[in-house]
Amino acid sequence: MDAAQIEQVRRFNRTVTERVGVLHDHYLGRDRPVGEARLLWEIGEQGQDVRRLRQRLGLDSGYVSRLLRSLEADGLVTVQPQPEDRRVRTVRLTDAGLAERAALDARSDELAGALLGPLNTAQRARLVAAMAEVDRLLTAATVTLDIVDPHHPDARHCLRSYYAEIQERFETGFDPTRSLLPDAAELRPPHGLLLIARLHGEPVGCAGLKLPPGAPAEVKRMWVAPDARGLGLGRRFLAELEARAAKHGHSVLRLDTNKALTAAISLYHSYGFQEVAAFNDERYAHHWFEKRIAAPLTTPTQRPCPDGEAGSVGAGP
Amino acid sequence: MDAAQIEQVRRFNRTVTERVGVLHDHYLGRDRPVGEARLLWEIGEQGQDVRRLRQRLGLDSGYVSRLLRSLEADGLVTVQPQPEDRRVRTVRLTDAGLAERAALDARSDELAGALLGPLNTAQRARLVAAMAEVDRLLTAATVTLDIVDPHHPDARHCLRSYYAEIQERFETGFDPTRSLLPDAAELRPPHGLLLIARLHGEPVGCAGLKLPPGAPAEVKRMWVAPDARGLGLGRRFLAELEARAAKHGHSVLRLDTNKALTAAISLYHSYGFQEVAAFNDERYAHHWFEKRIAAPLTTPTQRPCPDGEAGSVGAGP
DNA sequence: CCAGTCCTCTGACTAGGGTCAGAAAATGGA
DNA sequence: TCCATTTTCTGACCCTAGTCAGAGGACTGG
């Protein structure tokens, strides 16, 4: 991270907050305070629990309540207790609310149009491409990795999605009972661990690590949600797992995988794994990989890793 | 401008306002209201007139005054009337103010670092490159073109800079008295016009157009400030002049230029000009160009123009 | 069935950021 | 000289966005 990079980022921040920020307030805050507009937007067409709204926007419960009352007074929303749990209340947009939200939507489009407007066709295409890149990388930077218990709801969500995906993608389908599935205890300290990637609090990927004493560490059940692919998450998982395996004194990391997972296979290659002979008799595996790993040097989360990127459905079941 | 582009711009806006915006307030608003911080920053190390501050930040005079008083109370600035015009007051940072500004600067660096921090080396490089592109194009989009009188201070500034630059770049130097200089009347309606490009209110380029009745329109004195090159301004000038010439009923646009201005020459080629035989005896010209132009179809400022980009020192004296 | 917890709401309060209408001083042109 | 204009300052306001401390209804485990 050199001074020129820092300088460029700062210039970017200035330009963007000026240009986008000003237009943002101008277009979106036209009739309605920004807080209400944000809330109206977040409620969505389906409606939302107040609790979730608070969580997603990171707002004080009192504040949300007040905003909702204001929207209710304008006839834009209705708030009703949930039948199953009458403490939780659900907000729904009325027809007027839906119309208002649509207007907001149109204004967001206008705003975007105002940014592109003064440019010619080629410049527009370049701007949009660069924005996509910035967007993708900034999003990637907000993904957090945490160790969670395999029974945590987020973990279960990811593992279920993982099984569903490989069941569909493996040529032979996938039957969990015929695979060498690690049970939860194997992915729970001290025998191993399970990482969950979260984006804005939502689980978007998982990766397990087995740490058998006296044997190579093993990557298991690496999966990245379709929405979160292209963010370099697979690589980041591998880097994190490698660092953690090293910290536990392992000098070899290995994994097996199915031939259908081509993106994962090329990730393993590019990340420095070597294909080796089968080291287990997993019936769904076609490839076995191994990588020698070094003693830990820097903190795991900050450690840079080699360049490149790859799809992210991952290490064998 | 299609729906997918709009959608991407909106996604960009969301991500950026979230990520940059949140960090911005977190880092910069730490001890001090954002308004004061902005002002402190804008005063700069040299000091500033209150009037200019107000102008540049687009703030109410009362508000600025209040902010200044608050900074003064904290011992960060001193405000003194200008000797020449005692209505205008000049703000200068005290030593404490300079220190505070430096601290602010450091925090801006931290902020930029926080954006890059979670990424690996390759990702950082890509993010910075994409940010530079977005920055450049958004900046380009904020440049305005206006017709001004050749005697307007901004026009004089550009023309002076233009002469200074060609004097330096022409192999033989440049002596205005030996060139076919159009006088001010030729670049003033109805005989012609002079466009000034402005970025944040500062003049950053000019381009003149002669509209002799019954003869081809002629581009004169096209110049773009060094800071503003690479924004596609040269091309934009040409497109604007072409549209205006067409609107005045001209069907040919021509210009002459010096061989030292290579970037300009390639711009003319790529914009669709054909090199032709000398149509005047300008002693500083080596190349003469001509382009057939069409009747106007759409509004001049929004009309898209062919792709590409080029440097922008321009059409002959 | 009851004690503790969860969820939402209410009232009271704050800071920031900004607008508006003059007032006062300085200047410039007729 | 006098009057209009420019520039800054002051006081009186406003709204938004939020925080904090309870109150009270609804649920849950023992």
XYZ file of C-alpha atoms (C1' of nucleotides) in Angstrom:
694
model
C 0.000 0.000 0.000
C 2.080 2.930 -1.192
C 1.555 6.672 -0.989
C 0.434 6.975 -4.592
C -2.319 4.430 -3.988
C -3.458 6.239 -0.866
C -3.477 9.499 -2.757
C -5.561 8.018 -5.556
C -8.066 6.563 -3.119
C -8.413 9.943 -1.478
C -8.937 11.680 -4.773
C -11.577 9.093 -5.573
C -13.294 9.683 -2.248
C -13.397 13.412 -2.844
C -14.780 13.169 -6.344
C -17.323 10.525 -5.507
C -18.687 11.996 -2.303
C -18.971 15.302 -4.068
C -20.600 14.100 -7.229
C -22.615 11.129 -6.006
C -23.324 12.564 -2.581
C -24.681 15.839 -3.824
C -26.865 14.234 -6.452
C -27.969 11.603 -3.972
C -29.407 14.122 -1.569
C -30.771 16.219 -4.374
C -32.705 13.429 -6.006
C -33.667 11.200 -3.132
C -34.275 13.713 -0.409
C -36.648 15.708 -2.539
C -39.944 15.284 -0.724
C -38.956 13.071 2.119
C -36.216 12.890 4.753
C -33.478 10.498 3.770
C -34.108 8.323 6.838
C -37.697 7.673 5.850
C -36.757 7.082 2.241
C -34.148 4.521 3.254
C -36.649 2.750 5.470
C -39.335 2.796 2.794
C -36.847 1.249 0.433
C -35.699 -1.399 2.865
C -39.234 -2.518 3.699
C -39.493 -3.755 0.135
C -42.524 -4.994 -1.717
C -42.937 -8.056 0.494
C -42.893 -6.265 3.832
C -40.437 -6.809 6.673
C -40.238 -7.409 10.399
C -39.392 -4.292 12.336
C -36.617 -6.236 14.027
C -34.917 -7.037 10.723
C -35.257 -3.482 9.511
C -33.513 -2.231 12.618
C -30.785 -4.793 12.206
C -30.143 -4.167 8.549
C -30.052 -0.415 8.821
C -28.241 -0.455 12.148
C -30.660 1.972 13.747
C -31.921 2.567 17.251
C -35.254 0.886 17.940
C -36.803 4.119 19.131
C -35.732 5.891 15.996
C -37.150 3.226 13.708
C -40.375 3.258 15.622
C -40.676 6.988 15.182
C -39.915 6.791 11.457
C -42.516 4.082 11.045
C -45.097 6.160 12.805
C -44.376 9.022 10.464
C -44.738 6.785 7.415
C -47.914 5.346 8.897
C -49.327 8.840 9.397
C -48.690 9.504 5.712
C -50.604 6.341 4.862
C -47.590 4.665 3.277
C -47.265 1.639 5.543
C -49.266 -0.542 7.885
C -47.739 -2.179 10.946
C -49.253 -5.380 12.333
C -48.131 -7.915 14.900
C -47.026 -11.300 13.574
C -49.564 -14.053 14.327
C -46.891 -16.506 15.602
C -45.155 -14.045 17.885
C -47.152 -10.991 18.703
C -44.112 -9.115 20.021
C -42.649 -8.955 16.540
C -44.391 -6.524 14.228
C -44.423 -6.658 10.489
C -44.447 -3.590 8.260
C -46.115 -3.692 4.890
C -46.347 -1.024 2.225
C -49.791 0.214 1.308
C -50.599 0.986 -2.321
C -49.540 4.569 -1.686
C -46.343 3.239 -0.142
C -45.639 1.093 -3.154
C -46.197 4.079 -5.413
C -43.868 6.180 -3.321
C -41.238 3.488 -3.431
C -41.583 3.266 -7.189
C -41.103 7.033 -7.408
C -37.978 6.687 -5.296
C -36.801 3.993 -7.624
C -37.357 6.200 -10.636
C -35.372 8.960 -8.995
C -32.494 6.616 -8.320
C -32.508 5.843 -12.005
C -32.494 9.538 -12.797
C -29.547 10.004 -10.492
C -27.613 7.284 -12.241
C -28.586 8.805 -15.544
C -27.339 12.204 -14.434
C -23.922 10.706 -13.757
C -23.748 9.117 -17.185
C -25.548 11.868 -19.046
C -22.690 14.211 -19.930
C -20.506 11.370 -21.242
C -20.325 9.910 -24.706
C -21.010 6.250 -25.410
C -17.462 5.001 -25.042
C -16.901 6.938 -21.853
C -20.120 5.585 -20.403
C -19.077 2.045 -21.059
C -15.720 2.654 -19.428
C -17.239 4.377 -16.425
C -19.719 1.592 -15.860
C -17.007 -1.054 -16.141
C -14.783 0.778 -13.689
C -17.689 1.218 -11.301
C -18.409 -2.484 -11.430
C -14.796 -3.186 -10.533
C -14.786 -0.736 -7.637
C -18.093 -2.090 -6.455
C -16.884 -5.668 -6.557
C -13.642 -4.982 -4.743
C -15.145 -2.765 -2.074
C -17.761 -5.429 -1.486
C -15.047 -8.044 -1.232
C -13.350 -5.901 1.391
C -16.444 -5.913 3.592
C -16.758 -9.672 3.737
C -15.815 -10.941 7.185
C -14.634 -14.427 8.077
C -15.543 -15.848 11.480
C -15.189 -19.201 13.147
C -18.606 -20.540 14.041
C -19.971 -23.753 15.465
C -21.158 -26.193 12.764
C -24.605 -26.118 14.342
C -24.946 -22.349 14.134
C -27.872 -21.427 11.857
C -25.577 -19.602 9.424
C -23.338 -22.657 9.202
C -26.301 -24.936 8.607
C -27.568 -22.611 5.928
C -24.246 -22.706 4.086
C -23.801 -26.456 4.445
C -27.309 -27.139 3.220
C -26.714 -24.904 0.208
C -23.411 -26.639 -0.384
C -24.963 -30.100 -0.447
C -27.773 -28.916 -2.659
C -25.291 -27.487 -5.114
C -23.003 -30.498 -5.376
C -25.975 -32.810 -5.603
C -26.896 -30.946 -8.719
C -23.435 -30.534 -10.164
C -21.846 -33.933 -9.564
C -22.352 -36.189 -12.552
C -23.549 -38.983 -10.256
C -25.496 -36.752 -7.905
C -24.540 -36.773 -4.260
C -25.791 -38.920 -1.440
C -24.418 -37.718 1.903
C -24.663 -41.185 3.449
C -22.194 -42.632 0.899
C -19.564 -39.915 1.381
C -16.804 -39.464 3.953
C -18.639 -36.696 5.770
C -16.892 -35.154 8.694
C -19.297 -34.912 11.601
C -19.750 -31.637 13.412
C -17.207 -32.558 16.092
C -14.452 -32.747 13.484
C -15.003 -29.134 12.473
C -15.136 -27.830 15.997
C -12.083 -26.882 18.052
C -9.771 -28.483 18.927
C -10.271 -31.070 16.135
C -10.883 -28.516 13.428
C -12.849 -25.394 12.677
C -15.501 -23.984 10.382
C -15.246 -20.523 8.870
C -18.289 -18.594 7.743
C -18.004 -15.642 5.384
C -20.560 -12.947 5.945
C -21.517 -9.997 3.797
C -23.618 -7.363 5.564
C -24.297 -9.982 8.197
C -25.652 -12.547 5.724
C -23.765 -15.828 5.403
C -22.271 -16.117 1.914
C -19.819 -18.982 2.221
C -18.159 -21.541 4.406
C -14.949 -23.517 4.611
C -14.026 -26.241 7.069
C -10.620 -27.346 8.281
C -9.756 -30.674 9.896
C -6.694 -30.629 12.136
C -5.879 -34.269 12.897
C -2.843 -34.514 15.205
C 0.181 -35.906 13.408
C -1.458 -35.856 9.986
C -1.911 -33.209 7.271
C -4.591 -30.578 7.804
C -7.505 -30.963 5.441
C -9.841 -28.482 3.764
C -13.477 -29.620 3.761
C -16.758 -28.247 2.478
C -15.600 -25.053 0.926
C -18.486 -23.234 -0.659
C -19.247 -19.703 -1.805
C -22.761 -18.451 -2.485
C -23.434 -17.712 -6.168
C -24.031 -14.041 -5.401
C -20.647 -13.724 -3.745
C -18.548 -15.315 -6.458
C -15.934 -13.259 -8.213
C -14.913 -11.540 -4.998
C -11.825 -13.667 -4.458
C -13.463 -15.338 -1.489
C -12.255 -18.843 -2.358
C -8.707 -17.608 -2.334
C -9.272 -15.769 0.881
C -10.683 -18.878 2.534
C -7.651 -20.868 1.462
C -5.268 -18.222 2.763
C -7.081 -18.083 6.072
C -7.230 -21.857 6.465
C -3.588 -22.204 5.488
C -2.596 -19.661 8.096
C -4.636 -21.369 10.767
C -3.329 -24.792 9.900
C 0.207 -23.432 10.094
C -0.510 -21.857 13.449
C -1.592 -25.267 14.728
C 1.754 -26.690 13.657
C 0.726 -28.411 10.442
C 3.114 -28.302 7.512
C 0.884 -29.831 4.846
C -2.609 -28.866 3.740
C -4.617 -31.208 1.571
C -8.019 -31.709 0.057
C -9.993 -33.819 -2.379
C -12.504 -32.669 -4.941
C -14.872 -33.738 -7.689
C -14.066 -33.289 -11.377
C -17.264 -31.297 -11.903
C -15.900 -28.434 -9.824
C -13.624 -27.035 -12.482
C -13.381 -23.508 -11.124
C -12.335 -24.859 -7.741
C -9.744 -27.099 -9.333
C -8.118 -24.238 -11.163
C -8.184 -22.211 -7.969
C -6.256 -24.974 -6.187
C -3.700 -25.066 -8.963
C -3.242 -21.339 -9.054
C -3.069 -21.132 -5.289
C -0.102 -23.461 -5.218
C -1.619 -26.904 -4.641
C -0.037 -29.932 -6.365
C -2.164 -32.819 -7.535
C -1.216 -36.009 -5.662
C -2.310 -39.613 -5.530
C -5.528 -40.419 -3.701
C -4.979 -40.223 0.049
C -8.453 -41.440 0.949
C -11.238 -43.418 -0.672
C -13.845 -40.721 -0.921
C -16.137 -42.059 -3.628
C -17.077 -38.636 -4.952
C -13.482 -37.436 -5.347
C -11.549 -37.475 -8.620
C -8.639 -35.241 -7.678
C -6.479 -34.997 -4.598
C -4.333 -31.955 -3.842
C -1.612 -31.112 -1.398
C 0.327 -28.014 -0.490
C 3.309 -27.570 1.803
C 2.687 -24.661 4.098
C 5.079 -22.437 6.027
C 5.205 -21.390 9.648
C 3.036 -18.360 10.357
C 4.708 -14.980 9.881
C 2.044 -12.317 9.994
C -1.513 -12.099 11.238
C -3.859 -14.330 9.276
C -6.454 -11.794 8.194
C -4.025 -9.216 6.823
C -1.622 -11.577 5.129
C -1.494 -10.968 1.408
C -1.828 -13.976 -0.822
C -0.827 -14.662 -4.424
C -2.685 -12.941 -7.208
C -5.482 -14.190 -9.408
C -9.014 -15.276 -8.849
C -11.263 -18.244 -9.457
C -14.701 -19.609 -8.905
C -15.355 -20.967 -5.540
C -17.247 -24.196 -5.186
C -14.843 -26.178 -3.321
C -13.067 -28.811 -1.394
C -14.685 -32.229 -1.345
C -17.429 -33.320 0.979
C -27.558 4.397 -21.633
C -29.286 1.067 -21.068
C -30.960 -0.437 -18.018
C -27.998 -2.622 -17.136
C -25.739 0.405 -17.017
C -28.173 2.280 -14.820
C -28.431 -0.716 -12.534
C -24.651 -0.958 -12.219
C -24.319 2.733 -11.447
C -26.925 2.362 -8.729
C -25.162 -0.610 -7.230
C -21.967 1.404 -7.273
C -23.673 4.306 -5.533
C -24.997 2.044 -2.815
C -21.721 0.336 -2.151
C -19.673 3.489 -2.237
C -21.902 5.688 -0.125
C -22.110 2.895 2.372
C -18.460 2.022 2.560
C -16.804 5.371 1.899
C -19.514 7.398 3.576
C -19.502 5.459 6.789
C -15.737 5.444 7.070
C -15.628 9.095 6.102
C -17.752 10.168 9.016
C -16.046 7.753 11.331
C -12.560 8.964 10.623
C -13.002 12.608 9.868
C -15.766 13.477 12.258
C -13.931 12.067 15.216
C -13.305 15.153 17.356
C -14.802 17.803 15.208
C -18.016 18.404 13.284
C -17.641 17.603 9.604
C -18.472 21.176 8.628
C -15.570 22.581 10.614
C -13.234 19.900 9.350
C -14.139 20.658 5.757
C -13.581 24.347 6.320
C -10.272 23.775 8.084
C -9.198 21.730 5.127
C -10.317 24.238 2.543
C -8.513 27.132 4.231
C -5.283 25.409 3.337
C -1.785 26.227 4.463
C -1.737 29.569 2.666
C -4.960 30.956 4.074
C -8.039 32.012 2.118
C -10.506 34.828 1.728
C -13.791 34.131 3.460
C -15.552 34.962 0.234
C -13.703 32.258 -1.688
C -14.341 29.721 1.045
C -18.024 30.390 0.878
C -18.000 30.085 -2.856
C -16.015 26.897 -3.027
C -17.976 25.083 -0.379
C -21.261 26.531 -1.524
C -22.294 27.548 1.975
C -24.419 30.298 3.456
C -22.373 33.286 4.586
C -23.890 33.196 8.054
C -23.029 29.569 8.423
C -19.419 30.055 7.364
C -19.103 32.962 9.710
C -20.337 30.864 12.588
C -18.007 28.014 11.746
C -15.086 30.398 11.573
C -15.921 31.860 14.946
C -15.986 28.381 16.412
C -12.583 27.577 14.909
C -11.301 30.929 16.137
C -12.520 30.175 19.642
C -10.537 26.951 19.535
C -7.452 28.930 18.542
C -7.144 27.214 15.163
C -7.529 30.199 12.867
C -7.144 33.958 12.798
C -9.358 36.199 10.676
C -8.068 39.576 9.478
C -9.323 42.134 6.989
C -7.414 42.420 3.725
C -5.396 45.648 3.490
C -6.623 46.469 -0.037
C -10.301 45.897 0.663
C -11.167 45.872 4.293
C -14.573 44.308 3.687
C -12.942 41.087 2.575
C -11.457 39.085 5.415
C -8.721 36.546 5.160
C -8.543 33.417 7.282
C -5.208 31.940 8.202
C -4.422 28.801 10.157
C -2.527 29.214 13.407
C 0.135 26.674 14.361
C -2.533 24.755 16.228
C -4.712 24.940 13.132
C -1.948 23.605 10.947
C -1.419 20.748 13.381
C -5.130 19.971 13.367
C -5.167 20.010 9.598
C -2.217 17.649 9.505
C -4.061 15.311 11.873
C -7.051 15.451 9.553
C -4.783 14.659 6.673
C -3.410 11.653 8.492
C -6.913 10.436 9.174
C -7.820 10.734 5.514
C -4.844 8.523 4.806
C -6.050 6.052 7.410
C -9.469 6.052 5.785
C -7.979 5.280 2.411
C -5.883 2.599 4.043
C -8.949 1.070 5.648
C -10.525 0.678 2.231
C -7.466 -1.049 0.829
C -6.552 -2.912 3.992
C -8.583 -6.096 3.637
C -7.446 -6.672 0.053
C -4.411 -8.488 -1.245
C -1.796 -6.835 -3.414
C -3.327 -7.649 -6.770
C -6.793 -6.614 -5.661
C -5.460 -3.342 -4.342
C -3.823 -2.511 -7.623
C -7.034 -3.280 -9.464
C -9.155 -1.263 -7.069
C -6.886 1.761 -7.332
C -6.829 1.584 -11.111
C -10.613 1.342 -11.276
C -10.958 4.225 -8.840
C -8.686 6.362 -10.992
C -10.888 5.611 -13.985
C -14.102 6.438 -12.144
C -12.524 9.566 -10.779
C -11.387 10.717 -14.192
C -14.690 10.078 -15.886
C -16.829 11.598 -13.157
C -14.580 14.630 -13.258
C -14.942 14.800 -17.014
C -18.698 14.739 -16.556
C -18.607 17.829 -14.346
C -16.786 19.983 -16.860
C -19.114 22.595 -18.302
C -18.767 24.414 -21.629
C -19.995 27.981 -21.894
C -19.791 30.695 -24.498
C -17.983 33.708 -23.088
C -16.761 37.004 -24.417
C -13.083 36.916 -25.481
C -12.400 39.679 -22.956
C -13.832 37.797 -20.011
C -11.107 37.174 -17.403
C -11.459 33.385 -17.755
C -11.075 33.685 -21.521
C -7.993 35.873 -21.166
C -6.506 33.415 -18.720
C -6.946 30.527 -21.154
C -5.693 32.462 -24.154
C -2.613 33.669 -22.251
C -1.872 30.095 -21.187
C -2.404 28.939 -24.738
C 0.079 31.427 -26.187
C 2.597 30.632 -23.455
C 2.346 26.947 -24.246
C 2.693 27.177 -28.017
C 5.512 29.666 -27.635
C 7.338 26.977 -25.760
C 6.338 24.044 -27.934
C 6.649 25.400 -31.453
C 10.091 24.668 -32.859
C 10.417 28.262 -33.963
C 8.785 29.786 -30.917
C 5.685 31.898 -31.453
C 5.368 35.600 -32.031
C 1.715 36.706 -31.985
C 2.405 39.671 -34.264
C 3.551 37.382 -37.093
C 0.567 35.051 -36.967
C -2.920 35.310 -38.438
C -4.543 36.119 -35.113
C -8.255 36.530 -35.086
C -9.151 39.617 -33.120
C -11.725 39.470 -30.357
C -14.547 40.562 -32.646
C -14.080 37.471 -34.816
C -14.778 35.189 -31.850
C -17.807 37.078 -30.686
C -21.328 36.551 -32.023
C -22.389 36.849 -34.739
C -18.961 36.442 -36.372
C -17.929 33.509 -34.218
C -17.808 32.355 -30.627
C -15.451 31.321 -27.851
C -16.132 28.357 -25.594
C -14.627 28.096 -22.134
C -14.494 24.789 -20.271
C -14.785 25.078 -16.531
C -14.144 22.530 -13.810
C -15.511 23.480 -10.397
C -15.797 27.018 -11.728
C -12.118 27.237 -12.730
C -11.364 27.742 -16.420
C -9.556 24.688 -17.821
C -9.716 25.152 -21.559
C -10.961 27.156 -24.485
C -11.874 26.746 -28.136
C -12.826 29.391 -30.642
C -14.955 29.141 -33.741
C -15.005 31.549 -36.669
C -18.238 31.622 -38.685
C -17.488 33.601 -41.843
C -20.613 33.878 -44.011
C -20.321 31.828 -47.161
C -17.044 30.178 -46.138
C -16.153 27.122 -44.035
C -16.339 27.492 -40.244
C -12.912 27.452 -38.623
C -11.675 26.145 -35.275
C -9.216 28.505 -33.583
C -7.200 28.546 -30.375
C -8.223 25.248 -28.928
C -6.421 24.602 -25.678
C -6.870 22.356 -22.630
C -5.089 22.979 -19.325
C -2.498 20.320 -18.480
C -4.442 19.294 -15.351
C -7.548 18.644 -17.401
C -6.024 16.520 -20.133
C -7.119 12.943 -20.504
C -10.742 13.838 -19.835
C -11.756 13.780 -23.473
C -12.213 17.532 -23.466
C -10.591 18.091 -26.842
C -13.067 15.744 -28.414
C -15.905 17.367 -26.567
C -14.860 20.813 -27.789
C -14.796 19.572 -31.365
C -18.207 17.969 -31.047
C -19.654 21.139 -29.568
C -18.076 23.396 -32.186
C -19.143 21.101 -34.979
C -22.729 21.162 -33.724
C -22.724 24.926 -33.446
C -21.187 25.402 -36.872
C -23.839 23.115 -38.326
C -26.549 25.048 -36.556
C -25.286 28.207 -38.216
C -25.661 26.520 -41.592
C -22.017 25.624 -42.232
C -21.279 22.331 -43.932
C -17.497 22.313 -43.601
C -15.309 22.753 -40.539
C -11.606 23.394 -40.958
C -8.515 24.280 -38.998
C -4.766 24.591 -39.274
C -2.164 23.417 -36.796
C 1.544 23.185 -36.042
C 3.488 19.953 -36.423
C 4.639 20.147 -32.779
C 1.100 19.503 -31.563
C 1.107 15.774 -32.239
C -1.628 14.827 -29.810
C -3.929 17.387 -31.359
C -3.137 16.129 -34.848
C -4.056 12.587 -33.967
C -7.225 13.847 -32.324
C -8.193 15.569 -35.578
C -7.543 12.403 -37.526
C -9.493 10.209 -35.156
C -12.336 12.683 -34.991
C -12.847 12.457 -38.718
C -10.856 15.355 -40.139
C -9.070 14.883 -43.482
C -5.760 16.570 -44.158
C -6.090 19.038 -47.032
C -3.912 21.524 -48.897
C -3.131 24.818 -47.198
C -6.155 27.102 -47.273
C -4.358 30.063 -45.716
C -0.794 31.293 -45.318
C -0.504 31.037 -41.548
C 3.268 30.905 -41.066
C 3.070 28.694 -37.976
C 0.889 26.034 -39.596
C 2.164 22.773 -41.080
C -1.078 20.893 -41.414
C -4.521 21.887 -42.621
C -7.611 19.835 -41.882
C -11.161 19.800 -43.049
C -14.299 17.911 -42.112
C -17.690 17.831 -43.761
C -20.370 18.288 -41.152
C -24.024 17.373 -41.124
C -27.122 19.336 -40.296
C -27.925 19.345 -36.577
C -30.068 16.467 -35.312
C -30.009 16.500 -31.517
C -29.080 19.037 -28.869
C -25.367 19.909 -28.921
C -24.439 19.121 -25.322
C -26.001 15.658 -25.164
C -25.022 14.474 -28.608
C -22.778 11.418 -28.407
C -19.591 11.570 -30.417
C -17.277 8.873 -31.785
C -15.117 6.925 -29.366
C -11.497 7.349 -28.449
C -9.468 9.984 -26.734
C -6.461 12.169 -27.396
C -4.369 14.950 -26.017
C -5.746 18.378 -26.394
C -3.443 21.183 -27.405
C -5.109 22.398 -30.404
C -6.150 24.207 -33.432
C -3.720 26.797 -34.827
C -3.410 30.385 -33.638
C -47.749 -19.633 36.667
C -44.141 -16.649 37.232
C -39.643 -14.599 36.461
C -36.774 -13.282 33.057
C -36.256 -12.013 28.325
C -37.598 -10.130 23.872
C -39.602 -6.596 21.096
C -41.607 -2.300 20.404
C -43.034 2.120 21.678
C -42.958 6.810 24.095
C -41.034 10.950 25.893
C -37.188 13.789 26.614
C -33.147 15.346 24.928
C -28.908 16.544 21.854
C -25.882 17.968 18.012
C -25.156 19.055 13.549
C -26.030 21.437 9.600
C -28.296 24.825 7.590
C -31.632 29.017 6.232
C -33.269 33.749 6.578
C -33.546 38.501 7.558
C -31.418 42.175 8.670
C -27.332 45.226 10.590
C -22.940 47.224 10.119
C -18.731 48.384 7.851
C -16.252 49.316 3.706
C -16.109 50.494 -0.997
C -17.102 52.513 -5.565
C -19.464 55.246 -8.947
C -22.202 59.285 -10.218
C -20.935 63.969 -1.294
C -24.376 60.409 -1.288
C -26.345 56.203 -2.559
C -26.034 51.564 -4.083
C -23.378 47.487 -3.590
C -20.358 44.145 -1.528
C -18.894 41.547 2.346
C -19.251 39.884 6.751
C -21.503 39.156 11.028
C -25.421 38.304 14.395
C -29.635 36.496 16.163
C -33.492 33.734 15.540
C -35.057 29.919 13.571
C -35.746 25.078 11.392
C -35.332 20.077 10.411
C -33.011 15.767 10.435
C -30.907 12.223 12.587
C -30.034 10.250 16.401
C -29.404 8.704 21.638
C -31.098 7.273 26.125
C -34.013 5.655 29.658
C -37.723 3.543 30.761
C -42.723 1.381 30.121
C -45.416 -2.241 28.847
C -47.124 -6.158 26.229
C -45.863 -10.910 24.594
C -43.402 -15.043 25.020
C -40.679 -19.015 27.205
C -38.398 -22.233 30.322
C -38.514 -24.166 34.541
